[in-house]
Amino acid sequence: MHSSRVTAFLFFYYFFLAVSGVQRLTLTPDRGTTLNISSQVKGSACKVCSGARRRCDTTLVLKDSTPVVVEFDCRRPEDVFRVEIIRNIECTTKSCSGDIIQADSGLHLWLDFHRTFTWNLKASVLKAIQVDFSKVGLRQMSPSVNCPDRHAYTMKAFQATGTVVIGKYCRAGPISSAQILNEGSFSLDAPPGLKLQSDQFGVSVGEEIKSLAKITVSLPHQSSSIELLSPNFPESFPDDDVMEWYFHIEAKQKANVEFLNLTQPRCLKKETAAEYHSKGREALVLRLTDTQPVQNRGDFTLTLRNCEMDRRRAGSPGLSVKIKVSASRASSQVLCGVDLRKMKVLSLHLERLSKASECEMKMNSVTMEKITVPSGSVTQLSFQDCLPNDVLVTASGVIGCTQLKDCPKSPVPLSVPSLPSCLPGPLRAVTWALRPPLHGTVELTSSIGPLQQHLPGQPCNDSIITVSEDDGATVGHFCPQGAIQKVQIHTKISVTVTRKGGQALRPAVKPLLMASLKEEIAERYIFTVSPKRDKTVLLATPGWPEGMESYATVSWIMSLPPKMEAHLMFFNISQPKCANRHTNIRVQRIGSLEEDYSRREDEEAEETSVAENFYLNMSNCMPERGDFKVITELTLQKSANMMLVTIVSVVAALVLLFIVVLVVVCFVIKKKKKKLEHQVSIYNPNGTDFRAGHNGFPKSREDNESHVYASIEDTLVYTHLLRKGAEMGVYTESDTYQPFMEQTLVSKDGNTMEVAVYQDYLLSDQQAPPLPNRPPSHNQALVDNVIYQSQPSLDEHSAKMGPRLEPEGGN
Ligand SMILES: *[C@@H]1O[C@H](CO)[C@@H](O)[C@H](O)[C@H]1NC(C)=O
Ligand SMILES: *[C@@H]1O[C@H](CO)[C@@H](O)[C@H](O)[C@H]1NC(C)=O
């Protein structure tokens, strides 16, 4: 940092001595900084002296960073001497030796002197060097005019043909940056006694410009005009040279360019010209005397070009011009009919945000700062010059009932409505106030999938649903794609939908939530949660990151997928000191009378596991001080029993795979020989119609064997397997076993019988995997059958005979 700033001089110490009218001080210039003290009064006796030998002169230049004792041999040297502090900044094609320009306002010592801070700027070949004024903003001034705050900046370009004054600038204006080709300087001229503003300007590598300088002007939002001057004004623009101004204008803004006080040179070659360039349009080249066009299609560049001037005669004028650019709003009025007849619940609100904006909103021809369009109504609005960020558009509605019997019978959809596109801004928030009867409950379910809670470690990245209680306390922030199926809250609440970063809501046909107003529940909050495999669920106590209310209770009803167990960990626990009762964290399996886990505020809540559906209940005490809050992390694991089943399943799957491959091979052979497809039945000795995976699963080994092969009743079974094989590539455990198991476990409650049978079977059958195990005779039959089918003469017979497919002459 130090090298980039003109700290100019580091004063180890200084002291003014009035010893026989001599002022004496010790200076240590910064590295790379030059101090130039020079007399401005010709013939003055006052001299500046330095060094051990006390050499005195009208000027003194200090360059290196060794301390030097300087003395002025008169009483008021500030009346005679000026001080210039010079620093050099050089750039390569990638970076510069300094990146900030700042005049050191701490140089009290020179306060009474006329000071000039100069930064010499040097770009690498072809590139420009850029100075960024955007923090302060500059405005160009005639060289003869003083700046109101006396801070005058000057920019120069050093060309091969000489120095060009690009302009003199004062603080506060629309000029946001300047680029100087190759080499130039930027300086601040501070008259005696002026305390400097701590302006900072960034320095960076510029573009490859094709002009001596390029000035960027950001025209302000409101109507305004600025004046720019040709280089060297009022003297002549350099011979045969080019200068550029880039104007940034807002959408819906137009700029009018006028040339004032124009003096034109006599040209030897070429012509003076003004060129307009803007994105996506052809360049426009005009004479300077032409009427300049209105620019209304966004940013544009104005290039001013001089000719090769005839300056042989002394006093012949050069090129000079004042460029006046006036910006104004391209006025626009939008009429907007709003029809909310389809919106039964929601009213629309529009609020003008910034007093500074020129936006004017009218409802039925009356100008208003805030507009509410009631639900179910039709209104005519109009907007004058309103930009999307000028107006906040929201919607809100109330769903409520005073008695249960009056409440909506079916769940009310909460969806983001689509609004007319003529509104100036998009819809940014929708709020529903849900008012159940006294002691009633609000029940929220998501129609676009279960919800997750927005927490650190589990953030929502688009829509955010905020549920809050009537006193404004937040219950929680939620978004889709989680495990919370249902939220029940035993009080009035409001639900607000927004998008991250205040972005526009997206209207959707499908409601975000369904809300019902119902009878009382036993807890203050109940969440029904269905965790999924491989996805950790984080659940925070209501109000998080604040604590729960006194005595408030929350219950999470957890339903686990079959054969899984839940592992619970409690994070970020904060326990209060209770004045009355205790806080509690309890786990109880559903249907069980005992608690499986219970911890008070004075016990440590360590992790635990539950292998069945369960309640996780928490309750707060009446805290004396402190808060009760917890984040629960739930992960699913295969229950121990399932591990064994998995191993068996994998073995079974491998055997099945083997058989499928065998069948595929046979099938392909068959297909090659015959294209016509037939329904093929297989001999079934018992005559039972059985399909794999259906309820009548065999209870004995014998039955099973006959069934497995008897049940392959048609080629469709194989075609299906084939297709599946092709899709999946490899048979995994879930491909083969999973659907089957789940079918036997369809009903969770009456499941014990079926599961028991199934497991017994698997366990008794461990060595021989269950499905594809068949006696050799059946193997033979199958293979023979395929071969047999491939013979056309017998095919007809088989088709007619149906199940009697056992080949003649078979074993
Ligand atoms: C937990 O809360 C449920 C309601 O969700 C309730 O039925 C159950 O009795 C509670 N269990 C305990 C131990 O508090
Ligand atoms: C919660 O706890 C985790 C780890 O224990 C910690 O990293 C995180 O900062 C805590 N969060 C809050 C909000 O206190």
Short mmCIF file of N, CA, C and O in Angstrom, two decimals, residues 130-140 155 169 172-179 200-202 214-219 226 228 245-248:
data_model
loop_
_atom_site.label_atom_id
_atom_site.label_comp_id
_atom_site.label_asym_id
_atom_site.label_seq_id
_atom_site.Cartn_x
_atom_site.Cartn_y
_atom_site.Cartn_z
N GLN A 130 -5.27 3.69 -16.86
CA GLN A 130 -6.61 4.14 -16.51
C GLN A 130 -6.66 4.67 -15.08
O GLN A 130 -6.11 4.05 -14.17
N VAL A 131 -7.32 5.78 -14.89
CA VAL A 131 -7.54 6.32 -13.55
C VAL A 131 -9.05 6.28 -13.31
O VAL A 131 -9.84 6.75 -14.14
N ASP A 132 -9.42 5.71 -12.17
CA ASP A 132 -10.83 5.51 -11.87
C ASP A 132 -11.30 6.58 -10.88
O ASP A 132 -10.81 6.65 -9.76
N PHE A 133 -12.26 7.40 -11.31
CA PHE A 133 -12.76 8.47 -10.43
C PHE A 133 -14.11 8.14 -9.85
O PHE A 133 -14.76 9.00 -9.27
N SER A 134 -14.59 6.91 -10.06
CA SER A 134 -16.01 6.65 -9.81
C SER A 134 -16.43 6.92 -8.37
O SER A 134 -17.57 7.25 -8.12
N LYS A 135 -15.50 6.81 -7.40
CA LYS A 135 -15.88 7.07 -6.01
C LYS A 135 -16.21 8.54 -5.77
O LYS A 135 -17.06 8.87 -4.96
N VAL A 136 -15.50 9.41 -6.48
CA VAL A 136 -15.67 10.84 -6.26
C VAL A 136 -16.51 11.45 -7.39
O VAL A 136 -17.47 12.17 -7.15
N GLY A 137 -16.17 11.08 -8.63
CA GLY A 137 -16.83 11.66 -9.78
C GLY A 137 -16.25 13.04 -10.07
O GLY A 137 -16.09 13.84 -9.15
N LEU A 138 -15.87 13.29 -11.30
CA LEU A 138 -15.28 14.59 -11.63
C LEU A 138 -16.13 15.29 -12.68
O LEU A 138 -16.96 14.66 -13.33
N ARG A 139 -15.89 16.57 -12.80
CA ARG A 139 -16.61 17.35 -13.80
C ARG A 139 -15.59 18.30 -14.40
O ARG A 139 -14.71 18.80 -13.69
N GLN A 140 -15.72 18.49 -15.72
CA GLN A 140 -14.70 19.31 -16.40
C GLN A 140 -15.02 20.80 -16.25
O GLN A 140 -16.17 21.19 -16.21
N MET A 155 -5.40 16.83 -15.94
CA MET A 155 -4.90 15.63 -16.60
C MET A 155 -4.19 16.04 -17.88
O MET A 155 -4.71 16.88 -18.62
N TYR A 169 -10.36 19.50 -13.92
CA TYR A 169 -11.56 18.88 -13.37
C TYR A 169 -11.77 19.28 -11.92
O TYR A 169 -10.81 19.47 -11.16
N ALA A 172 -16.93 16.00 -7.71
CA ALA A 172 -18.37 15.80 -7.81
C ALA A 172 -18.89 16.03 -9.22
O ALA A 172 -19.18 17.16 -9.62
N GLY A 173 -18.98 14.98 -9.99
CA GLY A 173 -19.49 15.08 -11.34
C GLY A 173 -19.65 13.72 -11.97
O GLY A 173 -19.41 12.70 -11.31
N PRO A 174 -20.05 13.69 -13.22
CA PRO A 174 -20.38 12.42 -13.86
C PRO A 174 -19.19 11.70 -14.52
O PRO A 174 -19.37 10.61 -15.04
N ILE A 175 -18.01 12.31 -14.50
CA ILE A 175 -16.88 11.65 -15.17
C ILE A 175 -16.34 10.56 -14.24
O ILE A 175 -15.93 10.83 -13.12
N SER A 176 -16.40 9.32 -14.71
CA SER A 176 -16.08 8.22 -13.80
C SER A 176 -14.70 7.61 -14.05
O SER A 176 -14.17 6.94 -13.18
N SER A 177 -14.12 7.83 -15.23
CA SER A 177 -12.75 7.34 -15.41
C SER A 177 -12.11 8.00 -16.63
O SER A 177 -12.80 8.59 -17.46
N ALA A 178 -10.79 7.87 -16.70
CA ALA A 178 -10.07 8.40 -17.85
C ALA A 178 -8.96 7.43 -18.21
O ALA A 178 -8.38 6.80 -17.33
N GLN A 179 -8.73 7.29 -19.49
CA GLN A 179 -7.60 6.48 -19.93
C GLN A 179 -6.71 7.38 -20.78
O GLN A 179 -7.18 8.10 -21.64
N GLN A 200 -9.57 9.13 -3.20
CA GLN A 200 -8.75 8.01 -3.67
C GLN A 200 -9.16 7.67 -5.09
O GLN A 200 -10.35 7.52 -5.37
N PHE A 201 -8.20 7.52 -5.95
CA PHE A 201 -8.48 7.13 -7.33
C PHE A 201 -7.68 5.88 -7.65
O PHE A 201 -6.48 5.82 -7.40
N GLY A 202 -8.35 4.90 -8.22
CA GLY A 202 -7.67 3.66 -8.58
C GLY A 202 -6.90 3.83 -9.87
O GLY A 202 -7.31 4.55 -10.77
N LYS A 214 -9.33 8.63 -23.48
CA LYS A 214 -10.73 8.23 -23.52
C LYS A 214 -11.32 8.51 -22.15
O LYS A 214 -10.84 8.03 -21.14
N ILE A 215 -12.35 9.35 -22.14
CA ILE A 215 -12.99 9.76 -20.88
C ILE A 215 -14.34 9.05 -20.79
O ILE A 215 -15.10 9.04 -21.76
N THR A 216 -14.63 8.42 -19.64
CA THR A 216 -15.92 7.76 -19.47
C THR A 216 -16.82 8.63 -18.61
O THR A 216 -16.42 9.09 -17.54
N VAL A 217 -18.03 8.87 -19.12
CA VAL A 217 -18.98 9.74 -18.44
C VAL A 217 -20.24 8.89 -18.15
O VAL A 217 -20.79 8.29 -19.05
N SER A 218 -20.63 8.83 -16.88
CA SER A 218 -21.88 8.13 -16.54
C SER A 218 -22.94 9.18 -16.32
O SER A 218 -22.95 9.86 -15.30
N LEU A 219 -23.82 9.31 -17.28
CA LEU A 219 -24.83 10.36 -17.18
C LEU A 219 -25.79 10.01 -16.06
O LEU A 219 -26.24 8.88 -15.96
N ILE A 226 -24.10 18.32 -18.90
CA ILE A 226 -22.70 18.53 -18.54
C ILE A 226 -21.97 19.14 -19.73
O ILE A 226 -22.43 19.03 -20.87
N LEU A 228 -18.24 19.37 -21.68
CA LEU A 228 -16.90 18.81 -21.85
C LEU A 228 -16.17 19.74 -22.82
O LEU A 228 -16.81 20.40 -23.64
N TRP A 245 -14.90 10.10 -25.97
CA TRP A 245 -15.70 10.13 -24.75
C TRP A 245 -16.68 8.97 -24.81
O TRP A 245 -17.37 8.80 -25.82
N TYR A 246 -16.72 8.22 -23.76
CA TYR A 246 -17.68 7.10 -23.70
C TYR A 246 -18.79 7.52 -22.75
O TYR A 246 -18.54 7.88 -21.59
N PHE A 247 -20.03 7.51 -23.21
CA PHE A 247 -21.16 7.93 -22.37
C PHE A 247 -21.97 6.71 -21.96
O PHE A 247 -22.43 5.95 -22.83
N HIS A 248 -22.14 6.57 -20.67
CA HIS A 248 -23.00 5.49 -20.16
C HIS A 248 -24.36 6.11 -19.84
O HIS A 248 -24.44 7.02 -19.02
#
